Coordinates of C-alpha atoms and ligand atoms in Angstrom, one line a residue:
M58 CA -22.7 3.0 8.3
A59 CA -20.6 5.9 7.0
I60 CA -17.8 7.3 9.1
I61 CA -18.5 10.7 10.5
N62 CA -15.2 12.5 11.3
N63 CA -14.6 14.3 14.5
T64 CA -13.2 17.8 14.4
W65 CA -9.5 18.4 14.7
E66 CA -10.2 20.1 18.1
E67 CA -11.9 17.0 19.4
I68 CA -9.1 14.7 18.1
A69 CA -6.5 17.1 19.7
E70 CA -8.4 17.1 23.1
V71 CA -8.4 13.3 23.2
L72 CA -4.7 13.0 22.4
K73 CA -3.8 15.7 24.9
K74 CA -5.8 14.0 27.7
A75 CA -4.3 10.5 27.3
E76 CA -1.2 9.6 29.4
K77 CA -0.5 6.1 28.1
V78 CA -0.9 5.8 24.3
L79 CA -0.3 2.9 21.9
V80 CA -0.2 3.7 18.2
F81 CA -0.9 1.0 15.6
T82 CA -0.3 0.9 11.9
H83 CA -0.7 -1.5 9.0
Q84 CA 1.3 -4.6 8.5
K85 CA 4.1 -4.6 5.9
M86 CA 4.9 -1.1 6.9
D87 CA 5.8 1.5 4.3
G88 CA 7.2 4.9 4.7
D89 CA 3.9 6.5 5.5
A90 CA 3.0 3.8 8.1
V91 CA 6.3 4.3 9.9
G92 CA 6.4 8.1 9.4
S93 CA 2.9 8.9 10.6
S94 CA 2.9 6.5 13.6
C95 CA 6.4 7.4 14.8
A96 CA 5.9 11.1 14.4
L97 CA 2.8 10.9 16.6
V98 CA 4.6 8.9 19.2
R99 CA 7.6 11.3 19.2
V100 CA 5.3 14.3 19.8
L101 CA 3.3 12.6 22.5
R102 CA 6.5 11.7 24.3
Q103 CA 7.7 15.3 24.1
M104 CA 4.4 16.2 25.8
G105 CA 5.5 13.9 28.7
K106 CA 3.4 10.9 27.8
E107 CA 4.3 7.3 27.6
A108 CA 3.8 6.3 24.0
Y109 CA 4.9 3.5 21.6
V110 CA 4.1 2.2 18.1
L111 CA 3.1 -1.4 18.6
I112 CA 4.1 -2.9 15.2
E113 CA 2.7 -5.9 13.5
D114 CA 5.8 -6.9 11.6
D115 CA 8.8 -8.6 13.2
E116 CA 11.0 -5.8 11.9
L117 CA 11.1 -2.8 9.6
A118 CA 12.2 -2.9 6.0
D119 CA 16.0 -2.1 5.8
N120 CA 15.5 1.3 4.1
L121 CA 13.0 2.4 6.8
K122 CA 15.0 1.4 9.9
F123 CA 16.7 4.9 10.0
L124 CA 13.3 6.4 10.9
N125 CA 12.8 4.3 14.0
D126 CA 14.6 6.1 16.9
G127 CA 13.2 3.8 19.6
Y128 CA 9.5 4.5 18.8
C129 CA 8.5 1.0 17.7
T130 CA 8.1 -2.2 19.7
T131 CA 6.8 -5.7 19.2
D132 CA 6.2 -6.1 23.0
E133 CA 2.4 -6.2 23.6
H134 CA 3.0 -5.7 27.3
I135 CA 5.0 -2.5 27.0
I136 CA 1.8 -0.6 28.1
E137 CA -0.7 -2.7 30.0
N138 CA -3.8 -0.5 30.2
P139 CA -3.5 2.1 27.5
D140 CA -5.7 5.2 27.9
L141 CA -5.7 5.6 24.2
C142 CA -5.1 3.3 21.2
V143 CA -4.7 5.2 17.9
C144 CA -4.3 3.6 14.5
A145 CA -2.6 5.6 11.8
D146 CA -2.5 4.7 8.1
A147 CA -4.9 1.9 8.8
S148 CA -8.7 2.0 9.0
E149 CA -9.6 -1.6 9.5
L150 CA -8.6 -4.0 12.3
S151 CA -7.7 -6.5 9.5
R152 CA -4.8 -4.3 8.6
F153 CA -3.1 -5.2 11.9
P154 CA -4.6 -8.6 12.7
K155 CA -2.1 -9.8 15.3
R156 CA -2.6 -6.6 17.3
S157 CA -6.3 -6.0 16.9
S158 CA -7.3 -7.5 20.3
K159 CA -4.7 -5.3 22.0
F160 CA -6.0 -2.3 20.1
K161 CA -9.5 -2.9 21.6
T162 CA -8.0 -2.7 25.2
G163 CA -7.6 1.0 24.8
K164 CA -10.0 2.9 27.1
T165 CA -10.5 5.1 24.1
T166 CA -9.8 4.3 20.5
M167 CA -9.0 6.6 17.5
C168 CA -8.4 6.3 13.8
I169 CA -6.4 8.8 11.7
D170 CA -6.2 7.6 8.2
H171 CA -6.5 8.2 4.5
H172 CA -7.7 4.8 3.2
L173 CA -11.3 4.3 2.2
A174 CA -12.8 3.0 5.4
K175 CA -16.0 0.8 5.3
E176 CA -17.2 1.0 8.9
P177 CA -16.6 3.2 11.9
F178 CA -14.7 1.0 14.5
C179 CA -13.3 3.6 16.9
D180 CA -14.6 6.1 19.4
Y181 CA -12.9 8.9 17.4
H182 CA -12.2 9.1 13.7
Y183 CA -10.5 11.4 11.2
V184 CA -10.5 9.5 7.9
D185 CA -10.0 11.4 4.7
S186 CA -9.5 9.4 1.6
Q187 CA -8.5 12.5 -0.3
A188 CA -5.5 13.0 1.8
A189 CA -2.3 12.0 0.0
A190 CA -0.8 10.3 3.1
A191 CA -1.7 9.5 6.7
S192 CA 1.3 11.7 7.5
V193 CA -0.6 14.8 6.2
L194 CA -3.4 14.0 8.6
V195 CA -1.1 13.4 11.6
H196 CA 0.5 16.7 10.8
H197 CA -3.0 18.3 11.1
A198 CA -3.5 16.5 14.4
I199 CA -0.1 17.6 15.8
R200 CA -0.9 21.2 14.8
A201 CA -4.3 21.0 16.4
M202 CA -2.6 20.0 19.6
G203 CA -0.4 23.1 19.4
A204 CA 2.6 20.9 19.8
E205 CA 6.0 21.7 18.4
I206 CA 7.2 20.1 15.2
D207 CA 10.9 19.7 15.4
K208 CA 13.4 18.6 12.8
E209 CA 13.0 14.9 13.6
T210 CA 9.2 15.0 13.6
A211 CA 9.2 17.0 10.3
S212 CA 11.6 14.4 8.8
L213 CA 9.3 11.5 9.8
L214 CA 6.2 13.2 8.3
F215 CA 8.1 14.1 5.2
A216 CA 9.2 10.5 4.7
G217 CA 5.5 9.5 4.9
I218 CA 4.4 12.0 2.3
T219 CA 7.2 11.4 -0.2
T220 CA 6.6 7.6 0.0
D221 CA 2.8 7.7 -0.5
T222 CA 2.9 10.3 -3.3
G223 CA 5.7 8.4 -5.2
N224 CA 7.9 11.4 -4.4
F225 CA 5.1 13.9 -5.5
Q226 CA 4.3 12.1 -8.8
Y227 CA 1.2 9.9 -8.2
S228 CA -2.4 11.1 -8.9
N229 CA -3.0 11.5 -5.2
T230 CA -0.4 14.3 -5.0
N231 CA -2.5 17.4 -4.2
E232 CA -2.1 20.9 -2.9
D233 CA -2.3 19.9 0.7
A234 CA 0.6 17.4 0.2
F235 CA 2.8 20.2 -1.2
L236 CA 1.7 22.7 1.5
T237 CA 2.4 20.2 4.3
A238 CA 5.7 19.3 2.7
A239 CA 6.6 23.0 2.6
E240 CA 5.8 23.4 6.3
L241 CA 7.9 20.4 7.0
A242 CA 10.8 21.8 5.0
K243 CA 10.4 25.0 7.0
A244 CA 10.5 23.0 10.2
G245 CA 13.8 21.6 9.2
A246 CA 13.0 18.2 7.6
D247 CA 16.2 16.7 6.2
I248 CA 14.9 16.2 2.7
N249 CA 18.0 15.1 0.9
H250 CA 19.0 12.7 3.7
I251 CA 15.5 11.1 3.8
S252 CA 15.4 10.8 0.0
V253 CA 18.9 9.1 -0.1
Q254 CA 17.9 6.7 2.7
L255 CA 14.5 5.9 1.0
Y256 CA 15.4 5.8 -2.6
E257 CA 19.2 5.4 -3.0
N258 CA 19.7 2.6 -0.5
V259 CA 19.0 -0.5 -2.6
S260 CA 20.7 -3.7 -1.6
L261 CA 22.8 -5.4 -4.3
Q262 CA 20.6 -8.5 -3.9
K263 CA 17.5 -6.4 -4.7
M264 CA 19.1 -4.7 -7.6
R265 CA 20.2 -8.1 -9.1
L266 CA 16.7 -9.5 -8.6
K267 CA 15.2 -6.5 -10.5
A268 CA 17.7 -7.0 -13.3
M269 CA 16.8 -10.6 -13.6
A270 CA 13.1 -9.9 -13.6
M271 CA 13.5 -7.2 -16.2
E272 CA 15.6 -9.6 -18.3
N273 CA 12.7 -12.0 -18.4
M274 CA 10.0 -9.4 -19.1
E275 CA 7.4 -10.0 -21.7
L276 CA 5.7 -7.2 -23.7
L277 CA 2.3 -8.2 -24.9
A278 CA -0.7 -6.5 -26.5
G279 CA 1.5 -4.4 -28.8
G280 CA 3.6 -3.2 -25.8
K281 CA 0.6 -2.1 -23.7
L282 CA 1.0 -5.0 -21.3
A283 CA 4.3 -5.7 -19.5
M284 CA 4.6 -8.8 -17.4
T285 CA 7.3 -10.6 -15.5
A286 CA 7.7 -13.0 -12.6
V287 CA 9.9 -13.5 -9.6
T288 CA 10.4 -17.2 -8.8
Q289 CA 11.9 -19.0 -5.8
Q290 CA 14.8 -20.0 -8.0
M291 CA 15.5 -16.3 -8.8
L292 CA 15.5 -15.5 -5.1
K293 CA 18.1 -18.2 -4.5
D294 CA 20.2 -17.1 -7.4
C295 CA 20.3 -13.5 -6.1
S296 CA 20.3 -14.3 -2.4
A297 CA 17.2 -12.1 -2.2
R298 CA 14.0 -12.3 -0.3
M299 CA 10.5 -11.8 -1.8
I300 CA 10.3 -8.4 -0.1
D301 CA 13.1 -7.4 -2.5
A302 CA 10.6 -7.7 -5.4
E303 CA 9.0 -4.5 -4.2
G304 CA 9.2 -1.8 -6.9
I305 CA 9.6 -4.1 -9.9
V306 CA 6.0 -3.7 -10.9
S307 CA 6.1 0.1 -11.0
E308 CA 9.3 -0.2 -13.0
L309 CA 7.4 -2.3 -15.6
R310 CA 4.7 0.4 -15.7
S311 CA 7.2 3.1 -16.4
I312 CA 8.0 1.6 -19.8
Q313 CA 7.0 3.9 -22.7
G314 CA 3.6 2.8 -24.1
T315 CA 2.8 0.4 -21.2
E316 CA -0.7 0.7 -19.8
I317 CA -0.8 -2.4 -17.6
A318 CA 2.0 -3.9 -15.6
I319 CA 1.8 -7.3 -13.9
L320 CA 4.3 -9.0 -11.6
L321 CA 3.8 -12.6 -10.5
K322 CA 5.5 -13.7 -7.3
E323 CA 5.9 -17.4 -6.9
D324 CA 5.3 -18.8 -3.3
T325 CA 5.2 -22.4 -2.3
D326 CA 1.6 -23.2 -3.3
K327 CA 0.4 -19.9 -4.5
I328 CA 1.2 -17.0 -6.7
F329 CA 0.9 -13.4 -5.5
V330 CA 0.1 -11.0 -8.2
S331 CA 0.7 -7.2 -8.3
L332 CA -1.0 -5.1 -10.9
R333 CA -0.4 -1.5 -11.9
A334 CA -2.2 0.7 -14.4
K335 CA -1.3 3.9 -16.2
G336 CA -3.5 6.4 -18.1
D337 CA -7.1 5.1 -18.3
A338 CA -6.4 1.5 -17.6
D339 CA -8.1 0.0 -14.5
V340 CA -6.4 -3.0 -12.9
Q341 CA -8.9 -3.1 -10.0
K342 CA -11.4 -4.9 -12.3
I343 CA -8.8 -7.4 -13.4
A344 CA -7.8 -8.2 -9.8
A345 CA -11.4 -8.6 -8.8
K346 CA -11.8 -11.3 -11.5
F347 CA -9.3 -13.3 -9.5
G348 CA -10.8 -12.5 -6.1
G349 CA -8.4 -9.6 -5.3
G350 CA -8.9 -5.9 -5.1
G351 CA -7.2 -2.6 -4.4
H352 CA -7.2 0.7 -6.3
V353 CA -7.8 1.5 -10.0
K354 CA -4.1 2.1 -10.5
A355 CA -2.7 -0.4 -8.1
S356 CA -4.2 -3.8 -7.2
G357 CA -3.4 -7.3 -6.2
C358 CA -4.7 -10.8 -6.0
T359 CA -3.5 -14.3 -4.9
L360 CA -3.9 -17.4 -7.0
N361 CA -3.9 -20.7 -5.1
H362 CA -2.7 -24.1 -6.4
V363 CA -1.9 -22.9 -9.9
S364 CA 1.4 -23.2 -11.8
L365 CA 3.3 -20.0 -12.7
K366 CA 2.4 -20.7 -16.4
E367 CA -1.3 -21.0 -15.6
A368 CA -1.2 -17.8 -13.6
R369 CA 0.7 -16.0 -16.4
D370 CA -1.7 -17.2 -19.1
G371 CA -4.9 -16.3 -17.0
L372 CA -3.6 -12.8 -16.1
A373 CA -2.4 -12.1 -19.6
E374 CA -5.7 -13.0 -21.1
A375 CA -7.7 -10.9 -18.6
A376 CA -5.4 -7.9 -19.1
E377 CA -5.5 -8.2 -22.9
E378 CA -9.3 -8.3 -22.7
A379 CA -9.4 -5.2 -20.6
L380 CA -7.1 -3.4 -23.0
E381 CA -9.3 -4.4 -25.9
A382 CA -12.4 -3.2 -24.2
M383 CA -10.7 0.2 -23.7
T384 CA -10.0 0.7 -27.4
E385 CA -13.6 -0.3 -28.2
S386 CA -15.1 2.3 -25.9
P387 CA -12.5 5.0 -25.5
E388 CA -15.1 7.5 -24.2
E389 CA -16.3 5.4 -21.3
Ligands
MN510 MN1 -0.5 5.7 3.6

């Protein structure tokens, strides 16, 4: 059953009527998850409501902590009988598995998101997979409520948009993303401060891990395929955590001539694989071969009970095949 969106007026009415609101977002929060959910909570509080983001993770990533000015909680009991539960930047209960039963306790439920959603699961929806970020849609919702967007709210929403568009570079960057960003700049969003916090705030451990991963990089298929791995030993050597491997795969993709980038992350009995594509390459198909999925340009899969070498060989072969198929049928 396809999702039929409500109008912004309907969404705004429901938000305005609720007194006790819990906002949910996806696990492993990124800037858009934090920005969109916290902005909504901030505005609802300014309207005199009791509102929190009930987060799935134990804590926020270090470079996102500055966004959380007391909006987020891990306490399920902070609001016992919410009038409204809203999920932002998530359009499936599986995106926040620990909190999904709490979400259902909302007298009314709502979803505001930009992921491709399979099934309607709320009373109210506004899901637009064309939107560059959930923060763009939350901005629409706040405007529809007629609420004020102050400097802090504008900064939160801007953080979401810059994150999800790769700072206005990815293929999802559209007119609405720029127009929204312009309005947020006008409302006082502290763009340089946000950018420094988000992008120039890398821990030494993370930087060292990236250097080590780059040092071990392999270039295959005449430079069209870039691969590397992050092992448990490397994490020890750099005093880093696996979360610090974030960003390495996009760095691989940025190499001149590279069309497919693959990062293998070694866990105790499995290997997590991140895939990225540039140009016409499609990594979704490669990930699907290994039981994974995602988007054409960014996908992932998990390999169980294989050695790092086996994972590397299997992925390299699949990627090389995909690259060969592209040169055979360039028009397709
Ligand atoms: Mn998002």
